[in-house]
PDB file of C-alpha atoms in Angstrom:
ATOM      1  CA  MET A  28     132.825  70.918  59.043  1.00 54.00           C
ATOM      2  CA  THR A  29     133.999  73.210  61.793  1.00 59.00           C
ATOM      3  CA  MET A  30     136.453  75.972  61.076  1.00 58.00           C
ATOM      4  CA  THR A  31     139.312  77.082  63.215  1.00 59.00           C
ATOM      5  CA  ARG A  32     139.541  80.638  64.433  1.00 59.00           C
ATOM      6  CA  ALA A  33     142.159  81.494  61.808  1.00 55.00           C
ATOM      7  CA  GLN A  34     140.014  80.089  59.013  1.00 56.00           C
ATOM      8  CA  SER A  35     136.842  81.808  60.213  1.00 54.00           C
ATOM      9  CA  SER A  36     138.533  85.218  60.556  1.00 56.00           C
ATOM     10  CA  ASN A  37     139.600  85.100  56.914  1.00 56.00           C
ATOM     11  CA  SER A  38     136.108  84.492  55.569  1.00 55.00           C
ATOM     12  CA  PRO A  39     134.404  87.491  53.905  1.00 55.00           C
ATOM     13  CA  ASP A  40     131.152  86.931  55.803  1.00 55.00           C
ATOM     14  CA  ASP A  41     132.893  87.238  59.155  1.00 55.00           C
ATOM     15  CA  ASP A  42     131.077  90.451  60.168  1.00 56.00           C
ATOM     16  CA  ALA A  43     127.670  89.022  59.300  1.00 60.00           C
ATOM     17  CA  GLU A  44     128.145  86.018  61.620  1.00 72.00           C
ATOM     18  CA  ARG A  45     129.250  87.963  64.693  1.00 75.00           C
ATOM     19  CA  VAL A  46     126.740  88.245  67.466  1.00 72.00           C
ATOM     20  CA  SER A  47     127.220  90.480  70.465  1.00 73.00           C
ATOM     21  CA  ALA A  48     127.175  88.731  73.817  1.00 65.00           C
ATOM     22  CA  PRO A  49     126.614  90.465  77.142  1.00 62.00           C
ATOM     23  CA  ILE A  50     129.637  90.642  79.398  1.00 68.00           C
ATOM     24  CA  PHE A  51     127.495  90.674  82.516  1.00 66.00           C
ATOM     25  CA  THR A  52     123.870  90.049  83.358  1.00 64.00           C
ATOM     26  CA  PRO A  53     122.052  93.156  84.587  1.00 62.00           C
ATOM     27  CA  ILE A  54     120.249  93.058  87.907  1.00 65.00           C
ATOM     28  CA  LEU A  55     116.521  92.946  87.340  1.00 62.00           C
ATOM     29  CA  PRO A  56     114.350  95.502  89.171  1.00 59.00           C
ATOM     30  CA  PRO A  57     111.642  94.338  91.544  1.00 57.00           C
ATOM     31  CA  ARG A  58     108.611  92.884  89.828  1.00 59.00           C
ATOM     32  CA  ILE A  59     105.721  95.300  89.443  1.00 56.00           C
ATOM     33  CA  THR A  60     102.521  93.631  90.568  1.00 61.00           C
ATOM     34  CA  SER A  61     100.072  96.253  89.384  1.00 62.00           C
ATOM     35  CA  THR A  62     100.325  99.482  87.454  1.00 57.00           C
ATOM     36  CA  ALA A  63      96.630 100.187  87.671  1.00 71.00           C
ATOM     37  CA  HIS A  64      95.613 103.466  89.245  1.00 73.00           C
ATOM     38  CA  ALA A  65      92.524 101.695  90.569  1.00 73.00           C
ATOM     39  CA  ALA A  66      94.676  99.306  92.624  1.00 71.00           C
ATOM     40  CA  LEU A  67      96.475 102.241  94.259  1.00 70.00           C
ATOM     41  CA  GLU A  68      93.197 104.010  94.964  1.00 76.00           C
ATOM     42  CA  ARG A  69      91.771 100.811  96.461  1.00 76.00           C
ATOM     43  CA  ARG A  70      94.776 100.469  98.781  1.00 74.00           C
ATOM     44  CA  GLU A  71      94.434 104.095  99.936  1.00 78.00           C
ATOM     45  CA  TYR A  72      90.685 103.612 100.417  1.00 80.00           C
ATOM     46  CA  GLU A  73      91.229 100.510 102.545  1.00 78.00           C
ATOM     47  CA  ASP A  74      93.800 102.341 104.685  1.00 75.00           C
ATOM     48  CA  THR A  75      91.411 105.257 105.194  1.00 78.00           C
ATOM     49  CA  ILE A  76      88.535 102.985 106.179  1.00 75.00           C
ATOM     50  CA  ARG A  77      90.794 101.037 108.539  1.00 73.00           C
ATOM     51  CA  ASN A  78      91.849 104.295 110.225  1.00 71.00           C
ATOM     52  CA  ARG A  79      88.259 105.539 110.502  1.00 70.00           C
ATOM     53  CA  ALA A  80      87.157 102.343 112.178  1.00 65.00           C
ATOM     54  CA  LYS A  81      89.573 102.982 115.055  1.00 67.00           C
ATOM     55  CA  GLY A  82      87.684 105.949 116.526  1.00 63.00           C
ATOM     56  CA  GLU A  83      86.610 109.543 116.038  1.00 62.00           C
ATOM     57  CA  THR A  84      90.009 111.251 116.054  1.00 59.00           C
ATOM     58  CA  ASP A  85      91.874 108.480 114.272  1.00 51.00           C
ATOM     59  CA  ASP A  86      90.254 109.268 110.937  1.00 52.00           C
ATOM     60  CA  LEU A  87      92.330 112.450 110.778  1.00 60.00           C
ATOM     61  CA  ILE A  88      95.594 110.656 111.504  1.00 67.00           C
ATOM     62  CA  VAL A  89      97.352 108.742 108.749  1.00 71.00           C
ATOM     63  CA  LEU A  90     100.064 106.375 109.893  1.00 79.00           C
ATOM     64  CA  ILE A  91     103.560 107.022 108.510  1.00 83.00           C
ATOM     65  CA  LYS A  92     103.777 103.338 107.757  1.00 85.00           C
ATOM     66  CA  ASN A  93     100.795 103.614 105.397  1.00 80.00           C
ATOM     67  CA  THR A  94     102.272 106.549 103.491  1.00 80.00           C
ATOM     68  CA  PHE A  95     105.688 104.943 103.106  1.00 80.00           C
ATOM     69  CA  ASP A  96     106.588 103.130  99.891  1.00 83.00           C
ATOM     70  CA  GLU A  97     105.873  99.448 100.546  1.00 85.00           C
ATOM     71  CA  GLY A  98     108.904  98.152  98.650  1.00 87.00           C
ATOM     72  CA  LEU A  99     111.320 100.472 100.451  1.00 87.00           C
ATOM     73  CA  LEU A 100     109.749  99.679 103.802  1.00 89.00           C
ATOM     74  CA  ARG A 101     110.045  95.951 103.107  1.00 90.00           C
ATOM     75  CA  GLN A 102     113.764  96.340 102.313  1.00 90.00           C
ATOM     76  CA  TRP A 103     114.420  98.491 105.381  1.00 90.00           C
ATOM     77  CA  CYS A 104     112.667  95.899 107.549  1.00 92.00           C
ATOM     78  CA  ARG A 105     114.677  93.095 106.041  1.00 92.00           C
ATOM     79  CA  LEU A 106     118.106  94.713 105.772  1.00 92.00           C
ATOM     80  CA  ARG A 107     118.319  97.469 108.374  1.00 91.00           C
ATOM     81  CA  TRP A 108     116.032  96.410 111.199  1.00 92.00           C
ATOM     82  CA  LYS A 109     115.845  92.645 110.634  1.00 93.00           C
ATOM     83  CA  MET A 110     112.175  92.470 111.646  1.00 92.00           C
ATOM     84  CA  SER A 111     108.824  91.889 109.970  1.00 92.00           C
ATOM     85  CA  MET A 112     106.793  94.746 108.538  1.00 90.00           C
ATOM     86  CA  SER A 113     104.018  94.119 111.048  1.00 90.00           C
ATOM     87  CA  ASN A 114     106.375  94.916 113.954  1.00 92.00           C
ATOM     88  CA  VAL A 115     107.578  98.270 112.602  1.00 91.00           C
ATOM     89  CA  THR A 116     106.246 101.362 114.344  1.00 91.00           C
ATOM     90  CA  ASP A 117     105.861 104.895 113.058  1.00 90.00           C
ATOM     91  CA  GLU A 118     108.417 106.070 115.611  1.00 92.00           C
ATOM     92  CA  LEU A 119     111.050 103.713 114.186  1.00 92.00           C
ATOM     93  CA  ILE A 120     110.383 104.877 110.627  1.00 89.00           C
ATOM     94  CA  LEU A 121     110.433 108.547 111.664  1.00 88.00           C
ATOM     95  CA  ALA A 122     113.720 108.080 113.553  1.00 91.00           C
ATOM     96  CA  GLU A 123     115.304 106.421 110.509  1.00 88.00           C
ATOM     97  CA  VAL A 124     114.136 109.199 108.184  1.00 86.00           C
ATOM     98  CA  GLU A 125     115.385 111.899 110.579  1.00 88.00           C
ATOM     99  CA  LYS A 126     118.756 110.120 110.811  1.00 87.00           C
ATOM    100  CA  ILE A 127     119.033 110.132 106.995  1.00 85.00           C
ATOM    101  CA  ILE A 128     118.005 113.801 106.753  1.00 85.00           C
ATOM    102  CA  SER A 129     120.463 114.923 109.430  1.00 85.00           C
ATOM    103  CA  THR A 130     123.483 113.399 107.687  1.00 79.00           C
TER     104      THR A 130
END
C-alpha cells in the first residue's frame, strides 16, 4: 500500500527512509589512459629517438609540440584552431602561449 506525502511525513521512521539525491550531475574529467611512469618514459624515449633520427643537430632540439600536454593540445586544436594535431606547428603553439602570457 502506498502512502501519501502527508501520511509518510508523520511516520516515525521518516528520517531513516530519506535518501539524498544529487541536484545536478557533475562533469566527469577526461579518462586517464595510463598512470604508469613507464608509459611516460616510453613516450619521451620515442620522441627522443624520433628527433635523433632526423639528423645530427636535431637531437639537441625538442619540439614544443612534444613537450606540450597532449590533452591540452588536443583541446586547443579542436576548439581554438579547428585543425588536427598533426597540422599544428611549434610556431602556432608558441604564438598562442605568448598571447596568453602577454594578457
